[in-house]
CSV table of N, CA, C and O and ligand atoms in Angstrom, one decimal:
chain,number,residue,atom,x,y,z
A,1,UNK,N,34.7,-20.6,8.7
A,1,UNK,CA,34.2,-19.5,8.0
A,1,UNK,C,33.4,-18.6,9.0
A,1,UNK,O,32.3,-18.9,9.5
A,2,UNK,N,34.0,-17.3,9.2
A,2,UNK,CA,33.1,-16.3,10.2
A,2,UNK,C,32.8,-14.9,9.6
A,2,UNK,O,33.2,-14.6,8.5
A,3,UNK,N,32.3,-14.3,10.1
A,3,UNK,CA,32.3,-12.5,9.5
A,3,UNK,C,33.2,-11.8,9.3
A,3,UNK,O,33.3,-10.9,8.6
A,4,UNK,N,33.9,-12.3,10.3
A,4,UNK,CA,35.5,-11.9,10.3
A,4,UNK,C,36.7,-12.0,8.9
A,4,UNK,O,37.7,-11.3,8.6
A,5,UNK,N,36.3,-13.1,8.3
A,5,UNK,CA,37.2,-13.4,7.5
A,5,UNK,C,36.4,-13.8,6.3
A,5,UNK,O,36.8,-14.9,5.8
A,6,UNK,N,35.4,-13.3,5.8
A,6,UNK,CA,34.2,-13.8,5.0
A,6,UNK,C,34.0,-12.9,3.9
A,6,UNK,O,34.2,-11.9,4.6
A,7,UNK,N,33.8,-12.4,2.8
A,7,UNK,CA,33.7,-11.7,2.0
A,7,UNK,C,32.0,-12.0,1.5
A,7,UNK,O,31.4,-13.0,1.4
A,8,UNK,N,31.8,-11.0,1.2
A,8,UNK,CA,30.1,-11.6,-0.1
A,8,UNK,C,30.2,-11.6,-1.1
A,8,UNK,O,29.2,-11.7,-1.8
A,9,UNK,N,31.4,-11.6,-1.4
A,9,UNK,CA,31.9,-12.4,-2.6
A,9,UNK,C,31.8,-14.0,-2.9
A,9,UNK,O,31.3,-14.7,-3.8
A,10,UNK,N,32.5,-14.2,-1.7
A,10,UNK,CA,32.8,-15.5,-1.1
A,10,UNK,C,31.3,-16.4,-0.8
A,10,UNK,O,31.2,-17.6,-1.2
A,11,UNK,N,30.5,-15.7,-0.1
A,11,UNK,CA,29.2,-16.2,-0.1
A,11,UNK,C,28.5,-16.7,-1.0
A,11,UNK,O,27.7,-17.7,-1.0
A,12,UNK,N,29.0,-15.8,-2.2
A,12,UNK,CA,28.1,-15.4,-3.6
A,12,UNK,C,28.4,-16.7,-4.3
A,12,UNK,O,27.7,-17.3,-5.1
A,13,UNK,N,29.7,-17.2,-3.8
A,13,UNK,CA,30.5,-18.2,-4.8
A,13,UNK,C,29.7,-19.4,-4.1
A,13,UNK,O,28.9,-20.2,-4.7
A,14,UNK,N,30.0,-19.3,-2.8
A,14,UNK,CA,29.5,-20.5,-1.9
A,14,UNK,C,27.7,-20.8,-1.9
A,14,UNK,O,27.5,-21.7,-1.2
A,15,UNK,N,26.9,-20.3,-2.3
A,15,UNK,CA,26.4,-20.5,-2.5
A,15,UNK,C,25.4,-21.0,-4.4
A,15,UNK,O,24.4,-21.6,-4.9
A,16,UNK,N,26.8,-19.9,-4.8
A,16,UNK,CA,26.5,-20.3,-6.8
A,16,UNK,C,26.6,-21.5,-6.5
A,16,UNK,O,25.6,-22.2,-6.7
A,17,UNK,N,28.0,-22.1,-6.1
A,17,UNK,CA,28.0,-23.7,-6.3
A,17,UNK,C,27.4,-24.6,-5.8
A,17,UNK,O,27.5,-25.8,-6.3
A,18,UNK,N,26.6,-24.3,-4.7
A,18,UNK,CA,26.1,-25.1,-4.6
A,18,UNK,C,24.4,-25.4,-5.2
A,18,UNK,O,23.7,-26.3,-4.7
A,19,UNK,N,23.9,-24.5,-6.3
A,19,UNK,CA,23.1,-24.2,-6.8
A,19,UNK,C,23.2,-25.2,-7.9
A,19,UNK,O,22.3,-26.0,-8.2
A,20,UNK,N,24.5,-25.0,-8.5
A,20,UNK,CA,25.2,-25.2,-9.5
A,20,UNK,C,25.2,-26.7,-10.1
A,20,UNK,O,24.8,-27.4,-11.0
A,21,UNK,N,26.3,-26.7,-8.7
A,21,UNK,CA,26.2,-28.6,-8.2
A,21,UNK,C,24.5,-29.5,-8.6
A,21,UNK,O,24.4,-30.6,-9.0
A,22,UNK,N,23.9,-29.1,-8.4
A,22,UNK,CA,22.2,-29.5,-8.3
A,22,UNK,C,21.5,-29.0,-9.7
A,22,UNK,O,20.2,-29.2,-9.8
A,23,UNK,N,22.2,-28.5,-10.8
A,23,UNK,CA,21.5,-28.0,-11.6
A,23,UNK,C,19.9,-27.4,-11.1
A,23,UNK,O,18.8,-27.7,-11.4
A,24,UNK,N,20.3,-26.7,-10.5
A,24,UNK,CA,18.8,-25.5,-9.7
A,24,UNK,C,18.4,-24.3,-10.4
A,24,UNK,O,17.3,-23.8,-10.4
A,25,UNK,N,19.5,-24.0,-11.3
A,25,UNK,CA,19.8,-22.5,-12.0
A,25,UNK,C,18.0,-22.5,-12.5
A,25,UNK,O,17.3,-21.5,-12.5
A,26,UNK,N,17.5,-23.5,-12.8
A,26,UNK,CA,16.0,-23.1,-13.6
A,26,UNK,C,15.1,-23.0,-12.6
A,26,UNK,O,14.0,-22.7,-12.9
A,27,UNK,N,15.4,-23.3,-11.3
A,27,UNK,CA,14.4,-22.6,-10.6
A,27,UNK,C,14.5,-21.5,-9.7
A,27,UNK,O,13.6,-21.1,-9.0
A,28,UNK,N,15.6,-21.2,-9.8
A,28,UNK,CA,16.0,-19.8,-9.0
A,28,UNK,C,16.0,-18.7,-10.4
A,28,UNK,O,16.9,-18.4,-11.2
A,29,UNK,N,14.8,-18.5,-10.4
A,29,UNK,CA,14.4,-16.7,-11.0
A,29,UNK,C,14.1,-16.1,-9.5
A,29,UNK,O,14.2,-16.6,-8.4
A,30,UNK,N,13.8,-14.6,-10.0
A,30,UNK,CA,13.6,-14.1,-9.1
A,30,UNK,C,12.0,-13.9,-8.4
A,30,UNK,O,11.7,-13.0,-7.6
A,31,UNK,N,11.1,-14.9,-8.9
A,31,UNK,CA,10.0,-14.6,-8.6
A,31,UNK,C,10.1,-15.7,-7.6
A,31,UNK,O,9.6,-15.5,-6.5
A,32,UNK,N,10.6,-17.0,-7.9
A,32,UNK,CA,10.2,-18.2,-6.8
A,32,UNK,C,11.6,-17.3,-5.7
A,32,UNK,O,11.3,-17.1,-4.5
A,33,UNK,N,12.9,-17.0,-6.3
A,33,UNK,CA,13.7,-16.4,-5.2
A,33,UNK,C,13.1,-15.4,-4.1
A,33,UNK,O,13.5,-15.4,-2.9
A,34,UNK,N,12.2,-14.6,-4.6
A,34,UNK,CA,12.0,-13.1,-3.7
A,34,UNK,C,11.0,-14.3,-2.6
A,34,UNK,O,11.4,-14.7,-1.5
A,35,UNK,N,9.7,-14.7,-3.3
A,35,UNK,CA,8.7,-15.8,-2.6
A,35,UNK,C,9.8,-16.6,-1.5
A,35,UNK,O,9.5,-16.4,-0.3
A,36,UNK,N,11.0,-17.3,-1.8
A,36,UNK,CA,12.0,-17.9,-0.6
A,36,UNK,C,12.0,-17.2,0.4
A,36,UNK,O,11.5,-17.2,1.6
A,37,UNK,N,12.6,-16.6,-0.2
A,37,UNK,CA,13.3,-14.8,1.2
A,37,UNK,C,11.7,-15.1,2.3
A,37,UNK,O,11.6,-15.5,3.5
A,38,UNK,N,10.3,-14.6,1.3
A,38,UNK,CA,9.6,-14.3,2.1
A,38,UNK,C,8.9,-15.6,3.4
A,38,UNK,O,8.5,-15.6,4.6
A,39,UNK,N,9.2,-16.7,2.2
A,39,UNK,CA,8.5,-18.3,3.2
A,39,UNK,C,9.6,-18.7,4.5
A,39,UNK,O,9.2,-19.4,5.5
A,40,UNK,N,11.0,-18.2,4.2
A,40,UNK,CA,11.6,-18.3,5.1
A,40,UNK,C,11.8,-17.4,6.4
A,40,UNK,O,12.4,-17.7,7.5
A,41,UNK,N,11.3,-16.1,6.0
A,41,UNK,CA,11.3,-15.0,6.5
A,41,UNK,C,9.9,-15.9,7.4
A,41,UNK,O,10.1,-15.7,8.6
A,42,UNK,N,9.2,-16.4,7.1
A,42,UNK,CA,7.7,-16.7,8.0
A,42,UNK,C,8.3,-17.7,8.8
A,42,UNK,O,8.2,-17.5,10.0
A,43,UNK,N,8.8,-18.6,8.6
A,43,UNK,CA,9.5,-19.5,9.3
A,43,UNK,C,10.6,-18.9,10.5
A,43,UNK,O,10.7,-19.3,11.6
A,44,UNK,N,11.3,-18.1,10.1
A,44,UNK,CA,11.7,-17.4,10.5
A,44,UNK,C,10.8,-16.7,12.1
A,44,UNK,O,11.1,-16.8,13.2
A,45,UNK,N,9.9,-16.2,11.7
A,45,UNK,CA,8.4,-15.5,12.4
A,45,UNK,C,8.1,-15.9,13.5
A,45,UNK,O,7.8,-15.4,14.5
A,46,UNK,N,8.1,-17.6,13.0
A,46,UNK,CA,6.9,-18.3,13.7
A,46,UNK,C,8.1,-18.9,14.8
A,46,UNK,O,7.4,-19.3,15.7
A,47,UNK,N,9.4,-19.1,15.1
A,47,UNK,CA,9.8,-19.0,16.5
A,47,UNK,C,9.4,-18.0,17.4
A,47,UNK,O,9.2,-18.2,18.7
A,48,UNK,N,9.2,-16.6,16.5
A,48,UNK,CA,9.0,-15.7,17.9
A,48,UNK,C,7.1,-15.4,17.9
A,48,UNK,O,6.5,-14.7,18.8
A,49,UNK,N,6.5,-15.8,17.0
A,49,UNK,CA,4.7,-15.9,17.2
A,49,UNK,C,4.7,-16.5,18.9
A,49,UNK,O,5.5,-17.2,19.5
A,50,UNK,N,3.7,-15.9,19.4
A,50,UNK,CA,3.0,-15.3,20.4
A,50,UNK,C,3.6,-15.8,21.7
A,50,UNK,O,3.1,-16.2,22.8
A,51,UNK,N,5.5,-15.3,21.2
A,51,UNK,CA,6.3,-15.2,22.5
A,51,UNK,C,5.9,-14.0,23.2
A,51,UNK,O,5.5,-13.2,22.3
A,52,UNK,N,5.9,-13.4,24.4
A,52,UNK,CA,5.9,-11.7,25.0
A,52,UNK,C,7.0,-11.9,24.9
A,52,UNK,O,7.8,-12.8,25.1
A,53,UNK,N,7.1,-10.2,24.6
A,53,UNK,CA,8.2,-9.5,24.6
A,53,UNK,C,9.7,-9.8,25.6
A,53,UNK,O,10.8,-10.0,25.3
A,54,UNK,N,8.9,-9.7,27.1
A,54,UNK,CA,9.5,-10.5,28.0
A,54,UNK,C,10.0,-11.9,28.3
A,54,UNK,O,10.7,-12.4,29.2
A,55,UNK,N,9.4,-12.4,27.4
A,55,UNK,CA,9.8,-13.8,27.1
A,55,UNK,C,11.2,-14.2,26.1
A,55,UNK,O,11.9,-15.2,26.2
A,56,UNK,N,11.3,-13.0,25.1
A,56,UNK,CA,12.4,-13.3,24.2
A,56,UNK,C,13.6,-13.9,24.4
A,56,UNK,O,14.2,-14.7,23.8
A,57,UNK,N,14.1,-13.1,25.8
A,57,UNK,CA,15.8,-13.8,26.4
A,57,UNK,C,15.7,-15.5,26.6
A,57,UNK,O,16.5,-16.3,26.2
A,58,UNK,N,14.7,-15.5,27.4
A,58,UNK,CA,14.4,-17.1,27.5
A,58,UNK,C,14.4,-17.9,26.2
A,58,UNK,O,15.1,-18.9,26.1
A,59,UNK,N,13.6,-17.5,25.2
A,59,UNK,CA,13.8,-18.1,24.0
A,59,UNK,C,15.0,-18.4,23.6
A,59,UNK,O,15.5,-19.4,23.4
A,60,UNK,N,15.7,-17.0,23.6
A,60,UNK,CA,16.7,-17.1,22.6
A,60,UNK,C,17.8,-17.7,23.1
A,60,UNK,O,18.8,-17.9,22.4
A,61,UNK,N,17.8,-18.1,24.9
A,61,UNK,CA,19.2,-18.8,25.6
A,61,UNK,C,18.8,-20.1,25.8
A,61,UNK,O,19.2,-20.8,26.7
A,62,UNK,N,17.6,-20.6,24.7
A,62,UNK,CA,17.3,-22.0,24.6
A,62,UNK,C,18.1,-22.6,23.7
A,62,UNK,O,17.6,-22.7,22.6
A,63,UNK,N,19.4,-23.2,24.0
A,63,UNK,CA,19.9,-23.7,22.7
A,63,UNK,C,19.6,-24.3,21.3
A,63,UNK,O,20.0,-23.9,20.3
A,64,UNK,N,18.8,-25.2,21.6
A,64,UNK,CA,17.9,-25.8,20.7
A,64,UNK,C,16.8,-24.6,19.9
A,64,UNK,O,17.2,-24.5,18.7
A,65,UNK,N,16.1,-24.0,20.0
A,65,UNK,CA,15.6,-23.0,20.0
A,65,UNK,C,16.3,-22.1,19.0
A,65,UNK,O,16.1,-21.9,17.8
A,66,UNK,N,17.5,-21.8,20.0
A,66,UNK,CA,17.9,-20.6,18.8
A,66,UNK,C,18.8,-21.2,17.9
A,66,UNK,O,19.0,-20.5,16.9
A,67,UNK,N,19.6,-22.6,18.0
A,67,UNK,CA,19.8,-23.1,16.9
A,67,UNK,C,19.4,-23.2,15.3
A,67,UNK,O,20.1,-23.3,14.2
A,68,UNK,N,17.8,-23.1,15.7
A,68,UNK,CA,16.6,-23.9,14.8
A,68,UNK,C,16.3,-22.2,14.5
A,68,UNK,O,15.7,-22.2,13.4
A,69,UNK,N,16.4,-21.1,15.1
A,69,UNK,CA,16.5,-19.4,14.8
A,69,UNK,C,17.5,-19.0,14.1
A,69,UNK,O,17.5,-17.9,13.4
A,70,UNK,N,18.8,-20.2,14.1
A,70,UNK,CA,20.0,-19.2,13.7
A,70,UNK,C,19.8,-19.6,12.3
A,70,UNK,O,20.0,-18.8,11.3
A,71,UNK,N,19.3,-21.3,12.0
A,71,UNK,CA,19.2,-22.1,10.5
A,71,UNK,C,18.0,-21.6,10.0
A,71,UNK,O,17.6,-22.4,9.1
A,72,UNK,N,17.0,-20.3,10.2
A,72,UNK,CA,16.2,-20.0,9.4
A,72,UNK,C,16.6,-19.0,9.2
A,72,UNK,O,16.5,-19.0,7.9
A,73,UNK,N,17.1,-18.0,9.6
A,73,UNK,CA,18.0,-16.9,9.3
A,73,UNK,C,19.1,-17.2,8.3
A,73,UNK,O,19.5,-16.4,7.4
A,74,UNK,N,19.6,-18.2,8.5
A,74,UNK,CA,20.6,-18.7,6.8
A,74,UNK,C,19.7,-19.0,6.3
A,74,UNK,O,19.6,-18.2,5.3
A,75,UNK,N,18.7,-19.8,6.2
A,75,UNK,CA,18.0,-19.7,5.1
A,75,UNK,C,17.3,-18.7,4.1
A,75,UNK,O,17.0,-18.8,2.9
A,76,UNK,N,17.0,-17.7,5.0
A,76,UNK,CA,16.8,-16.3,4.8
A,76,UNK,C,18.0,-15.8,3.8
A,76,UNK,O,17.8,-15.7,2.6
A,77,UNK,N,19.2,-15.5,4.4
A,77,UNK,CA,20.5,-15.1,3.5
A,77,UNK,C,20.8,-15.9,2.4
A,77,UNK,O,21.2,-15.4,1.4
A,78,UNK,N,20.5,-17.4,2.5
A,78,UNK,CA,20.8,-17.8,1.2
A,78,UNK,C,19.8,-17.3,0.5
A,78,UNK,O,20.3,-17.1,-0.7
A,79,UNK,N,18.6,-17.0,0.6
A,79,UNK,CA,18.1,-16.8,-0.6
A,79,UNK,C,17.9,-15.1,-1.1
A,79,UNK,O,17.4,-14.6,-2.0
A,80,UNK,N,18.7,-14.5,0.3
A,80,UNK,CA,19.3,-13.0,-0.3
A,80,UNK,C,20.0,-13.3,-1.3
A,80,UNK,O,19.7,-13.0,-2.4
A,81,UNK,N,21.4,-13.9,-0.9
A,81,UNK,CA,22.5,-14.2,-2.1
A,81,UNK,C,22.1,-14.5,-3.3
A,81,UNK,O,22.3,-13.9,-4.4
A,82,UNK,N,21.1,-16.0,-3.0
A,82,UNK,CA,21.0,-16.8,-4.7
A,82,UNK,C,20.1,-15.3,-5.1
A,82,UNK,O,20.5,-14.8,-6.1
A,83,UNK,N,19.4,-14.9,-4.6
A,83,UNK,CA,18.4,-13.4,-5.9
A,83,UNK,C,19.7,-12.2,-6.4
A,83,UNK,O,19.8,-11.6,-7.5
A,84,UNK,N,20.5,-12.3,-5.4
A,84,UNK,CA,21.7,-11.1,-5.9
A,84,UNK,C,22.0,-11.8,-6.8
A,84,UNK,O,21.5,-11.4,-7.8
A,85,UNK,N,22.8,-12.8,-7.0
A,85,UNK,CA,23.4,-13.3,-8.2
A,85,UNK,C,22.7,-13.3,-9.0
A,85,UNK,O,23.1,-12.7,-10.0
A,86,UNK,N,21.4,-13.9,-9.0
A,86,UNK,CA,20.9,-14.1,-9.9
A,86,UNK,C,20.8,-12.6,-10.6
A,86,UNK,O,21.4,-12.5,-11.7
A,87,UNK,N,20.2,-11.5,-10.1
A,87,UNK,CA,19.8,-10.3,-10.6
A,87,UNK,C,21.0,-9.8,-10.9
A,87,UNK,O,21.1,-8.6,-11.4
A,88,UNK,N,22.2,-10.6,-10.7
A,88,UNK,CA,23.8,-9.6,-10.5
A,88,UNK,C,23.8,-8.1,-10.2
A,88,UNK,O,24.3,-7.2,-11.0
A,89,UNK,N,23.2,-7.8,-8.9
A,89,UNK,CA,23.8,-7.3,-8.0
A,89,UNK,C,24.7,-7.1,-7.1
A,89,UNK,O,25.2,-8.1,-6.7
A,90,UNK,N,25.2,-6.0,-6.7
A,90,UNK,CA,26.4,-5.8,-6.1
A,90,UNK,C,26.1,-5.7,-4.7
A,90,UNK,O,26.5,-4.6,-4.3
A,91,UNK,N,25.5,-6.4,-3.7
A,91,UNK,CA,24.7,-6.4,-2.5
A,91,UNK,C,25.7,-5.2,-1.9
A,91,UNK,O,25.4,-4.0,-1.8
A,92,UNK,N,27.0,-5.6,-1.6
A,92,UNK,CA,27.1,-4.1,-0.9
A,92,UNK,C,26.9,-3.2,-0.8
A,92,UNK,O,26.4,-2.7,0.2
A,93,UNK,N,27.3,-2.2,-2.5
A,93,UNK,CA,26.7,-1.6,-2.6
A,93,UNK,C,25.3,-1.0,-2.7
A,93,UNK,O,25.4,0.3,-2.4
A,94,UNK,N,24.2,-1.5,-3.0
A,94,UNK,CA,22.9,-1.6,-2.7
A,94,UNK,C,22.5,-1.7,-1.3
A,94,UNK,O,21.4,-1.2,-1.0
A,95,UNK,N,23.3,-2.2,-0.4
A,95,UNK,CA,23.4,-2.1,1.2
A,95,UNK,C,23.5,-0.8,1.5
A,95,UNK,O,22.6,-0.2,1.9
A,96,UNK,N,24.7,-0.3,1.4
A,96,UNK,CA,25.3,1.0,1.4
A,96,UNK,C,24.6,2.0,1.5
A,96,UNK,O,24.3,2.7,2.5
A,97,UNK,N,24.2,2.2,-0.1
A,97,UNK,CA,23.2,3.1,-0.4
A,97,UNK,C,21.7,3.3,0.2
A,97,UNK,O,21.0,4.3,0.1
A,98,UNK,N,21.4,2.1,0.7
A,98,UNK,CA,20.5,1.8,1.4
A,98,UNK,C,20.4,2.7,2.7
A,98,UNK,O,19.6,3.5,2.9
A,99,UNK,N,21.8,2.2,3.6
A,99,UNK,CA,21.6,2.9,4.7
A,99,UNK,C,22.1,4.3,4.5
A,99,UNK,O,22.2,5.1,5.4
A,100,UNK,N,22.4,4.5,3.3
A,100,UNK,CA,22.6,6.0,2.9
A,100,UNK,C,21.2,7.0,3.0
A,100,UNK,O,21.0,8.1,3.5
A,101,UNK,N,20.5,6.1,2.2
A,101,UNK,CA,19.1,6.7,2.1
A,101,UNK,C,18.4,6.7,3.1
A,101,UNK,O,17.8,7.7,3.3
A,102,UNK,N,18.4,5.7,4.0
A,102,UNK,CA,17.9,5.9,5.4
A,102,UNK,C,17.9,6.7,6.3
A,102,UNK,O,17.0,7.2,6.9
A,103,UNK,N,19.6,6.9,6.4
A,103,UNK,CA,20.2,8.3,7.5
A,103,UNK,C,19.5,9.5,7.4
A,103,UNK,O,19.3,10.3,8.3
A,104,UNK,N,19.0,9.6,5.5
A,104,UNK,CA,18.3,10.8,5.4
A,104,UNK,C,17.2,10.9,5.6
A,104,UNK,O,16.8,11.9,6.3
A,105,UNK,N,16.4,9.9,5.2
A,105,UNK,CA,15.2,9.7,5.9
A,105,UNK,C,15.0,9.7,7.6
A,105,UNK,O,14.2,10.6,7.9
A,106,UNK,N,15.6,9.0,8.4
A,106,UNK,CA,15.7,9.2,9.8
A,106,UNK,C,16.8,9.4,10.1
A,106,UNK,O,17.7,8.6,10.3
A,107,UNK,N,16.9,11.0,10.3
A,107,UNK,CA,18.2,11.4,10.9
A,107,UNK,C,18.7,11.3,12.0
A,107,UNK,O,17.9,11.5,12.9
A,108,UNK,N,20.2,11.1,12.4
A,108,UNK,CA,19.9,10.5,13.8
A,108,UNK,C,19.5,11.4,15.0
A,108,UNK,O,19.1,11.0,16.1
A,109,UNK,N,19.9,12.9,14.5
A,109,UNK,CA,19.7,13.8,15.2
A,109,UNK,C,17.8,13.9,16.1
A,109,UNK,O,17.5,14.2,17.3
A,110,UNK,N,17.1,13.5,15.1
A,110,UNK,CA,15.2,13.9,15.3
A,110,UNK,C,15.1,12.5,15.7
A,110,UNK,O,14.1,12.4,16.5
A,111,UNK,N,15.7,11.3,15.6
A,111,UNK,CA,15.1,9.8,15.3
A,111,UNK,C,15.9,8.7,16.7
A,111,UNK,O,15.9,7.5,16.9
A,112,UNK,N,16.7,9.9,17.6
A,112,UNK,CA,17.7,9.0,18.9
A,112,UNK,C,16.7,8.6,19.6
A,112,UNK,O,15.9,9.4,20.2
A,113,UNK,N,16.8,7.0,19.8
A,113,UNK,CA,16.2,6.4,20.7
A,113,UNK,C,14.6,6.0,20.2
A,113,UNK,O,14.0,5.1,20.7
A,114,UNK,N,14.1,6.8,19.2
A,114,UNK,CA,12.5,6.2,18.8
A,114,UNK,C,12.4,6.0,17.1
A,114,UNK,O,12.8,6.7,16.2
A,115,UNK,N,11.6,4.9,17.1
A,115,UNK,CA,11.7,5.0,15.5
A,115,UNK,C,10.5,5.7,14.9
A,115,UNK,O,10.6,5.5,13.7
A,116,UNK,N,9.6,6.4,15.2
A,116,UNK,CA,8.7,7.2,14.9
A,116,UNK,C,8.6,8.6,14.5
A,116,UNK,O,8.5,9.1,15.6
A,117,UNK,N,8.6,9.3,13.9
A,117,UNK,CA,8.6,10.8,13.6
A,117,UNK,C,8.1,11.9,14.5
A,117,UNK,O,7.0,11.8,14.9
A,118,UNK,N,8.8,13.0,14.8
A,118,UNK,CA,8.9,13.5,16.4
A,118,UNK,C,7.9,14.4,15.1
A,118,UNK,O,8.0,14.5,13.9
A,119,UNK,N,6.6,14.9,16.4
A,119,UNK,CA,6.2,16.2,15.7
A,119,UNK,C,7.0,17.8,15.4
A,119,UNK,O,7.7,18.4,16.2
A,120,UNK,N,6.8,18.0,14.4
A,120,UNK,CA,7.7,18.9,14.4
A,120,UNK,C,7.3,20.2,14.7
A,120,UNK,O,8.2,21.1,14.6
B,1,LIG,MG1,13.7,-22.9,6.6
């Protein structure tokens, strides 16, 4: 299973079932779900807590390391997924539109190379 050949469809399924399988459905609302996203998002965090900046490459060509980076980052996605379903959302499009709204917000024209707002 790669990005290549993966749908979020497919995700959406792969991960319903296995929800499913476990009878979980009563603890995935969206208030313990959004809370997931975020406790894993901290776990997430705390590999790169009070790496320097220059330090990052080194971290991240630590196998073990970014192994343990790549399984909090799915942990992260799964609990994007389980809240989409749950909320039955259409993640793509809500992606989409996302980066729709953004472009307008930071155009690429004013916004190349810095993320900050140029004086105008
Ligand atoms: Mg985790």
């Amino acid at each position: 299973m790669t990005d290549d050949c993966t749908t979020v469809a497919k995700l959406r399924g792969l991960v319903a079932e296995f929800v499913a399988a476990r009878q979980w459905e009563c603890y995935h609302d969206p208030k313990n779900l959004s809370m997931s996203i975020a406790i894993e998002a901290a776990e997430l965090m705390e590999h790169f807590q009070w790496v320097r900046s220059e330090e990052l490459d080194q971290v991240l060509q630590d196998g073990d390391r970014r192994a343990q980076i790549v399984d909090e980052l799915a942990d992260v996605a799964c609990y994007v997924i389980a809240l989409t379903n749950v909320l039955g959302v259409d993640l793509s499009s809500a992606l989409a539109e996302k980066v729709r709204k953004n472009a307008l917000k930071y155009p690429a024209e004013k916004f190349q190379g810095r993320y900050f707002k140029p004086a105008d």
